[in-house]
């Protein structure tokens, strides 16, 4: 079945996305740099771009840069004077991402900040940065609730918060699962469920990345 999912992803990409030397080059640079192959799929990347375009995003915040593959998709939705801030823990990953963003011709719109995202986000909230129109969270799962709380403080009313990897092969159904990533994801669902400022849902996905999904939330008041 997983093989079929990947084949369908290939069909979707071939029919609707086509070849993209910039994005393919970014993935090649990531591999050459020793980064783990955990980027979103091409179809998911286009989905992120479309969400950003539909929301009219001018300012985007990304938590979890890796090598900048998803960053490129998101930044392509921005107007010429738009801005994307992306947070990355590992200095080497951040350097690979900066090179990829420059090669994609969007380095002037993207700022890569290095360090603990929890600490960086706290500093951003304290400094009154924002508001952002869209926040994409794709980093360490045990910190999901902390990322959500910061995103709420930094996102405008009517803005969107997207979180990747929220199904985890269905393991979110198991309350006894001891995997910190599953525990963090279940805590995220609990936090969103209890948050009156959010209207949310989650969508399961299958494909190149196996069985997983995205949580999508809109901040009320827009």
PDB file of C-alpha atoms in Angstrom:
ATOM      1  CA  UNK A   1       0.000   0.000   0.000  1.00  0.00           C
ATOM      2  CA  UNK A   2       2.779   2.469   0.890  1.00  0.00           C
ATOM      3  CA  UNK A   3       4.329   1.825  -2.519  1.00  0.00           C
ATOM      4  CA  UNK A   4       1.005   2.739  -4.141  1.00  0.00           C
ATOM      5  CA  UNK A   5       0.826   5.948  -2.075  1.00  0.00           C
ATOM      6  CA  UNK A   6       4.259   7.000  -3.315  1.00  0.00           C
ATOM      7  CA  UNK A   7       3.322   6.169  -6.913  1.00  0.00           C
ATOM      8  CA  UNK A   8       0.204   8.340  -6.653  1.00  0.00           C
ATOM      9  CA  UNK A   9       2.309  11.189  -5.265  1.00  0.00           C
ATOM     10  CA  UNK A  10       4.547  10.808  -8.302  1.00  0.00           C
ATOM     11  CA  UNK A  11       1.517  10.952 -10.588  1.00  0.00           C
ATOM     12  CA  UNK A  12       0.234  14.105  -8.869  1.00  0.00           C
ATOM     13  CA  UNK A  13       3.614  15.798  -9.093  1.00  0.00           C
ATOM     14  CA  UNK A  14       4.032  14.824 -12.729  1.00  0.00           C
ATOM     15  CA  UNK A  15       0.597  16.053 -13.777  1.00  0.00           C
ATOM     16  CA  UNK A  16       0.237  19.190 -11.627  1.00  0.00           C
ATOM     17  CA  UNK A  17       3.695  20.357 -10.569  1.00  0.00           C
ATOM     18  CA  UNK A  18       6.174  19.490 -13.295  1.00  0.00           C
ATOM     19  CA  UNK A  19       9.946  19.639 -12.964  1.00  0.00           C
ATOM     20  CA  UNK A  20      11.408  22.376 -10.789  1.00  0.00           C
ATOM     21  CA  UNK A  21      15.221  22.570 -10.960  1.00  0.00           C
ATOM     22  CA  UNK A  22      15.379  25.001  -8.024  1.00  0.00           C
ATOM     23  CA  UNK A  23      13.510  22.726  -5.645  1.00  0.00           C
ATOM     24  CA  UNK A  24      15.229  19.608  -6.930  1.00  0.00           C
ATOM     25  CA  UNK A  25      18.546  21.384  -6.427  1.00  0.00           C
ATOM     26  CA  UNK A  26      17.608  22.254  -2.864  1.00  0.00           C
ATOM     27  CA  UNK A  27      16.870  18.612  -2.068  1.00  0.00           C
ATOM     28  CA  UNK A  28      20.162  17.571  -3.680  1.00  0.00           C
ATOM     29  CA  UNK A  29      22.035  20.159  -1.604  1.00  0.00           C
ATOM     30  CA  UNK A  30      20.311  18.910   1.531  1.00  0.00           C
ATOM     31  CA  UNK A  31      21.393  15.346   0.783  1.00  0.00           C
ATOM     32  CA  UNK A  32      24.940  16.443   0.004  1.00  0.00           C
ATOM     33  CA  UNK A  33      25.022  18.319   3.280  1.00  0.00           C
ATOM     34  CA  UNK A  34      23.957  15.262   5.251  1.00  0.00           C
ATOM     35  CA  UNK A  35      20.548  16.616   6.260  1.00  0.00           C
ATOM     36  CA  UNK A  36      17.857  14.031   7.044  1.00  0.00           C
ATOM     37  CA  UNK A  37      15.316  13.490   4.212  1.00  0.00           C
ATOM     38  CA  UNK A  38      12.315  14.661   6.226  1.00  0.00           C
ATOM     39  CA  UNK A  39      11.134  17.561   4.068  1.00  0.00           C
ATOM     40  CA  UNK A  40       7.510  17.845   3.027  1.00  0.00           C
ATOM     41  CA  UNK A  41       6.674  16.172  -0.263  1.00  0.00           C
ATOM     42  CA  UNK A  42       6.392  18.213  -3.450  1.00  0.00           C
ATOM     43  CA  UNK A  43       2.602  17.971  -3.387  1.00  0.00           C
ATOM     44  CA  UNK A  44       2.554  19.105   0.236  1.00  0.00           C
ATOM     45  CA  UNK A  45       4.909  21.960  -0.582  1.00  0.00           C
ATOM     46  CA  UNK A  46       2.561  23.199  -3.287  1.00  0.00           C
ATOM     47  CA  UNK A  47      -0.298  22.902  -0.792  1.00  0.00           C
ATOM     48  CA  UNK A  48       1.599  25.172   1.620  1.00  0.00           C
ATOM     49  CA  UNK A  49       2.225  27.674  -1.170  1.00  0.00           C
ATOM     50  CA  UNK A  50      -1.458  27.685  -2.088  1.00  0.00           C
ATOM     51  CA  UNK A  51      -2.522  28.189   1.536  1.00  0.00           C
ATOM     52  CA  UNK A  52      -0.185  31.169   1.762  1.00  0.00           C
ATOM     53  CA  UNK A  53      -1.502  32.614  -1.481  1.00  0.00           C
ATOM     54  CA  UNK A  54      -5.149  32.069  -0.493  1.00  0.00           C
ATOM     55  CA  UNK A  55      -4.569  33.845   2.801  1.00  0.00           C
ATOM     56  CA  UNK A  56      -2.896  36.774   1.061  1.00  0.00           C
ATOM     57  CA  UNK A  57       0.135  36.320   3.278  1.00  0.00           C
ATOM     58  CA  UNK A  58       2.660  39.129   3.403  1.00  0.00           C
ATOM     59  CA  UNK A  59       4.463  37.894   6.510  1.00  0.00           C
ATOM     60  CA  UNK A  60       5.100  34.205   7.174  1.00  0.00           C
ATOM     61  CA  UNK A  61       6.712  32.496  10.161  1.00  0.00           C
ATOM     62  CA  UNK A  62       8.155  28.995   9.831  1.00  0.00           C
ATOM     63  CA  UNK A  63       9.257  26.932  12.817  1.00  0.00           C
ATOM     64  CA  UNK A  64      11.719  24.327  11.554  1.00  0.00           C
ATOM     65  CA  UNK A  65      13.790  25.264   8.502  1.00  0.00           C
ATOM     66  CA  UNK A  66      15.893  22.158   7.833  1.00  0.00           C
ATOM     67  CA  UNK A  67      17.417  22.952   4.416  1.00  0.00           C
ATOM     68  CA  UNK A  68      14.795  25.435   3.311  1.00  0.00           C
ATOM     69  CA  UNK A  69      12.748  23.250   0.956  1.00  0.00           C
ATOM     70  CA  UNK A  70       9.385  24.128   2.497  1.00  0.00           C
ATOM     71  CA  UNK A  71      10.678  27.673   3.000  1.00  0.00           C
ATOM     72  CA  UNK A  72      11.074  28.079  -0.756  1.00  0.00           C
ATOM     73  CA  UNK A  73       7.517  26.903  -1.378  1.00  0.00           C
ATOM     74  CA  UNK A  74       6.125  29.340   1.197  1.00  0.00           C
ATOM     75  CA  UNK A  75       8.280  32.286   0.147  1.00  0.00           C
ATOM     76  CA  UNK A  76       7.168  31.946  -3.464  1.00  0.00           C
ATOM     77  CA  UNK A  77       3.683  32.961  -2.328  1.00  0.00           C
ATOM     78  CA  UNK A  78       4.914  36.280  -0.944  1.00  0.00           C
ATOM     79  CA  UNK A  79       4.731  39.608  -2.761  1.00  0.00           C
ATOM     80  CA  UNK A  80       8.014  41.289  -3.645  1.00  0.00           C
ATOM     81  CA  UNK A  81       8.002  43.228  -0.367  1.00  0.00           C
ATOM     82  CA  UNK A  82       6.890  40.268   1.752  1.00  0.00           C
ATOM     83  CA  UNK A  83       8.908  38.675   4.537  1.00  0.00           C
ATOM     84  CA  UNK A  84       9.447  35.158   5.827  1.00  0.00           C
ATOM     85  CA  UNK A  85      11.160  34.421   9.133  1.00  0.00           C
ATOM     86  CA  UNK A  86      12.258  30.808   9.599  1.00  0.00           C
ATOM     87  CA  UNK A  87      13.698  29.274  12.768  1.00  0.00           C
ATOM     88  CA  UNK A  88      16.308  26.507  12.821  1.00  0.00           C
ATOM     89  CA  UNK A  89      18.110  24.874  15.735  1.00  0.00           C
ATOM     90  CA  UNK A  90      21.137  23.507  13.874  1.00  0.00           C
ATOM     91  CA  UNK A  91      23.686  26.032  12.492  1.00  0.00           C
ATOM     92  CA  UNK A  92      24.734  23.662   9.691  1.00  0.00           C
ATOM     93  CA  UNK A  93      21.158  23.166   8.552  1.00  0.00           C
ATOM     94  CA  UNK A  94      20.647  26.930   8.610  1.00  0.00           C
ATOM     95  CA  UNK A  95      23.712  27.521   6.443  1.00  0.00           C
ATOM     96  CA  UNK A  96      22.535  24.959   3.871  1.00  0.00           C
ATOM     97  CA  UNK A  97      19.141  26.670   3.897  1.00  0.00           C
ATOM     98  CA  UNK A  98      20.607  30.137   3.344  1.00  0.00           C
ATOM     99  CA  UNK A  99      22.479  28.903   0.279  1.00  0.00           C
ATOM    100  CA  UNK A 100      19.350  27.188  -1.065  1.00  0.00           C
ATOM    101  CA  UNK A 101      17.243  30.322  -0.521  1.00  0.00           C
ATOM    102  CA  UNK A 102      19.814  32.504  -2.261  1.00  0.00           C
ATOM    103  CA  UNK A 103      19.946  30.124  -5.237  1.00  0.00           C
ATOM    104  CA  UNK A 104      16.146  30.234  -5.386  1.00  0.00           C
ATOM    105  CA  UNK A 105      16.288  34.020  -5.711  1.00  0.00           C
ATOM    106  CA  UNK A 106      14.337  34.651  -2.526  1.00  0.00           C
ATOM    107  CA  UNK A 107      17.124  35.239  -0.029  1.00  0.00           C
ATOM    108  CA  UNK A 108      16.119  38.896   0.275  1.00  0.00           C
ATOM    109  CA  UNK A 109      12.667  37.900   1.536  1.00  0.00           C
ATOM    110  CA  UNK A 110      13.803  35.233   3.994  1.00  0.00           C
ATOM    111  CA  UNK A 111      15.566  35.518   7.343  1.00  0.00           C
ATOM    112  CA  UNK A 112      16.945  32.354   8.946  1.00  0.00           C
ATOM    113  CA  UNK A 113      17.320  32.645  12.726  1.00  0.00           C
ATOM    114  CA  UNK A 114      19.435  30.050  14.516  1.00  0.00           C
ATOM    115  CA  UNK A 115      18.859  28.700  18.011  1.00  0.00           C
ATOM    116  CA  UNK A 116      16.216  27.065  20.145  1.00  0.00           C
ATOM    117  CA  UNK A 117      12.888  27.927  18.551  1.00  0.00           C
ATOM    118  CA  UNK A 118      11.220  28.087  21.971  1.00  0.00           C
ATOM    119  CA  UNK A 119      13.722  30.765  23.047  1.00  0.00           C
ATOM    120  CA  UNK A 120      13.604  32.612  19.727  1.00  0.00           C
ATOM    121  CA  UNK A 121       9.822  32.693  19.758  1.00  0.00           C
ATOM    122  CA  UNK A 122       9.768  33.962  23.342  1.00  0.00           C
ATOM    123  CA  UNK A 123      12.082  36.785  22.325  1.00  0.00           C
ATOM    124  CA  UNK A 124       9.881  37.590  19.327  1.00  0.00           C
ATOM    125  CA  UNK A 125       6.773  37.746  21.502  1.00  0.00           C
ATOM    126  CA  UNK A 126       8.554  39.922  24.060  1.00  0.00           C
ATOM    127  CA  UNK A 127       9.711  42.271  21.299  1.00  0.00           C
ATOM    128  CA  UNK A 128       6.207  42.562  19.871  1.00  0.00           C
ATOM    129  CA  UNK A 129       7.145  41.130  16.490  1.00  0.00           C
ATOM    130  CA  UNK A 130       4.372  40.367  14.103  1.00  0.00           C
ATOM    131  CA  UNK A 131       1.681  40.054  13.290  1.00  0.00           C
ATOM    132  CA  UNK A 132       2.217  37.178  10.890  1.00  0.00           C
ATOM    133  CA  UNK A 133      -0.412  36.088   8.404  1.00  0.00           C
ATOM    134  CA  UNK A 134       0.579  32.418   8.371  1.00  0.00           C
ATOM    135  CA  UNK A 135       2.648  30.228  10.697  1.00  0.00           C
ATOM    136  CA  UNK A 136       3.939  26.812   9.647  1.00  0.00           C
ATOM    137  CA  UNK A 137       5.168  24.560  12.475  1.00  0.00           C
ATOM    138  CA  UNK A 138       7.336  21.593  11.502  1.00  0.00           C
ATOM    139  CA  UNK A 139       9.923  21.113  14.225  1.00  0.00           C
ATOM    140  CA  UNK A 140      10.449  18.916  17.297  1.00  0.00           C
ATOM    141  CA  UNK A 141       7.094  17.499  18.288  1.00  0.00           C
ATOM    142  CA  UNK A 142       7.500  17.565  22.099  1.00  0.00           C
ATOM    143  CA  UNK A 143       7.548  21.384  21.844  1.00  0.00           C
ATOM    144  CA  UNK A 144       4.361  21.609  19.755  1.00  0.00           C
ATOM    145  CA  UNK A 145       2.284  23.202  22.506  1.00  0.00           C
ATOM    146  CA  UNK A 146       4.936  25.836  23.193  1.00  0.00           C
ATOM    147  CA  UNK A 147       5.099  26.590  19.485  1.00  0.00           C
ATOM    148  CA  UNK A 148       1.319  26.863  19.306  1.00  0.00           C
ATOM    149  CA  UNK A 149       1.184  29.304  22.218  1.00  0.00           C
ATOM    150  CA  UNK A 150       3.829  31.504  20.618  1.00  0.00           C
ATOM    151  CA  UNK A 151       2.116  31.312  17.245  1.00  0.00           C
ATOM    152  CA  UNK A 152      -1.125  32.520  18.810  1.00  0.00           C
ATOM    153  CA  UNK A 153       0.691  35.540  20.198  1.00  0.00           C
ATOM    154  CA  UNK A 154       2.285  36.300  16.832  1.00  0.00           C
ATOM    155  CA  UNK A 155      -0.527  35.596  14.339  1.00  0.00           C
ATOM    156  CA  UNK A 156      -3.079  38.197  13.284  1.00  0.00           C
ATOM    157  CA  UNK A 157      -6.816  37.587  13.693  1.00  0.00           C
ATOM    158  CA  UNK A 158      -7.896  35.682  10.605  1.00  0.00           C
ATOM    159  CA  UNK A 159      -4.396  34.284  10.155  1.00  0.00           C
ATOM    160  CA  UNK A 160      -3.572  30.602   9.773  1.00  0.00           C
ATOM    161  CA  UNK A 161      -1.490  28.203  11.837  1.00  0.00           C
ATOM    162  CA  UNK A 162      -0.441  24.945  10.145  1.00  0.00           C
ATOM    163  CA  UNK A 163       1.261  22.039  11.925  1.00  0.00           C
ATOM    164  CA  UNK A 164       2.837  19.086  10.136  1.00  0.00           C
ATOM    165  CA  UNK A 165       3.150  15.432  11.234  1.00  0.00           C
ATOM    166  CA  UNK A 166       0.062  15.241  13.434  1.00  0.00           C
ATOM    167  CA  UNK A 167      -1.149  11.701  12.643  1.00  0.00           C
ATOM    168  CA  UNK A 168       2.100   9.774  13.119  1.00  0.00           C
ATOM    169  CA  UNK A 169       0.984   6.547  11.410  1.00  0.00           C
ATOM    170  CA  UNK A 170      -2.150   6.599  13.545  1.00  0.00           C
ATOM    171  CA  UNK A 171      -0.236   6.398  16.819  1.00  0.00           C
ATOM    172  CA  UNK A 172      -2.057   9.440  18.177  1.00  0.00           C
ATOM    173  CA  UNK A 173      -4.904   7.025  18.952  1.00  0.00           C
ATOM    174  CA  UNK A 174      -2.804   5.239  21.571  1.00  0.00           C
ATOM    175  CA  UNK A 175      -2.843   7.073  24.926  1.00  0.00           C
ATOM    176  CA  UNK A 176      -0.178   4.688  26.238  1.00  0.00           C
ATOM    177  CA  UNK A 177       2.309   5.345  23.442  1.00  0.00           C
ATOM    178  CA  UNK A 178       5.556   6.497  25.093  1.00  0.00           C
ATOM    179  CA  UNK A 179       7.106   8.115  22.012  1.00  0.00           C
ATOM    180  CA  UNK A 180       7.738  11.785  22.938  1.00  0.00           C
ATOM    181  CA  UNK A 181       6.681  12.792  19.423  1.00  0.00           C
ATOM    182  CA  UNK A 182       3.313  11.108  19.878  1.00  0.00           C
ATOM    183  CA  UNK A 183       2.903  12.545  23.371  1.00  0.00           C
ATOM    184  CA  UNK A 184       3.693  16.025  22.035  1.00  0.00           C
ATOM    185  CA  UNK A 185       1.232  15.615  19.188  1.00  0.00           C
ATOM    186  CA  UNK A 186      -1.571  14.430  21.442  1.00  0.00           C
ATOM    187  CA  UNK A 187      -0.859  17.406  23.717  1.00  0.00           C
ATOM    188  CA  UNK A 188      -1.172  19.671  20.669  1.00  0.00           C
ATOM    189  CA  UNK A 189      -4.638  18.311  19.882  1.00  0.00           C
ATOM    190  CA  UNK A 190      -5.655  18.825  23.506  1.00  0.00           C
ATOM    191  CA  UNK A 191      -4.361  22.398  23.488  1.00  0.00           C
ATOM    192  CA  UNK A 192      -6.104  23.284  20.229  1.00  0.00           C
ATOM    193  CA  UNK A 193      -9.330  21.664  21.405  1.00  0.00           C
ATOM    194  CA  UNK A 194      -9.273  23.807  24.550  1.00  0.00           C
ATOM    195  CA  UNK A 195      -8.326  27.046  22.780  1.00  0.00           C
ATOM    196  CA  UNK A 196     -11.366  29.299  22.146  1.00  0.00           C
ATOM    197  CA  UNK A 197      -9.381  31.554  19.808  1.00  0.00           C
ATOM    198  CA  UNK A 198      -8.966  28.842  17.186  1.00  0.00           C
ATOM    199  CA  UNK A 199     -11.192  27.145  14.619  1.00  0.00           C
ATOM    200  CA  UNK A 200      -9.366  24.014  13.560  1.00  0.00           C
ATOM    201  CA  UNK A 201      -9.382  20.680  11.818  1.00  0.00           C
ATOM    202  CA  UNK A 202      -6.815  18.068  10.812  1.00  0.00           C
ATOM    203  CA  UNK A 203      -6.423  16.234   7.529  1.00  0.00           C
ATOM    204  CA  UNK A 204      -4.822  12.810   7.143  1.00  0.00           C
ATOM    205  CA  UNK A 205      -2.352  12.429   4.284  1.00  0.00           C
ATOM    206  CA  UNK A 206      -0.738   9.448   2.604  1.00  0.00           C
ATOM    207  CA  UNK A 207       2.038   9.464   0.025  1.00  0.00           C
ATOM    208  CA  UNK A 208       5.821   9.724  -0.156  1.00  0.00           C
ATOM    209  CA  UNK A 209       5.883  10.478   3.570  1.00  0.00           C
ATOM    210  CA  UNK A 210       3.728   7.544   4.617  1.00  0.00           C
ATOM    211  CA  UNK A 211       0.612   8.024   6.742  1.00  0.00           C
ATOM    212  CA  UNK A 212       0.548  11.374   8.481  1.00  0.00           C
ATOM    213  CA  UNK A 213      -1.299  14.675   8.278  1.00  0.00           C
ATOM    214  CA  UNK A 214      -1.610  18.388   8.926  1.00  0.00           C
ATOM    215  CA  UNK A 215      -3.480  20.356  11.568  1.00  0.00           C
ATOM    216  CA  UNK A 216      -4.954  23.593  10.233  1.00  0.00           C
ATOM    217  CA  UNK A 217      -6.258  26.361  12.453  1.00  0.00           C
ATOM    218  CA  UNK A 218      -7.554  29.868  11.883  1.00  0.00           C
ATOM    219  CA  UNK A 219      -7.269  32.537  14.554  1.00  0.00           C
ATOM    220  CA  UNK A 220     -10.697  33.952  15.312  1.00  0.00           C
ATOM    221  CA  UNK A 221     -11.470  37.607  14.948  1.00  0.00           C
ATOM    222  CA  UNK A 222     -10.540  38.170  11.334  1.00  0.00           C
TER     223      UNK A 222
END
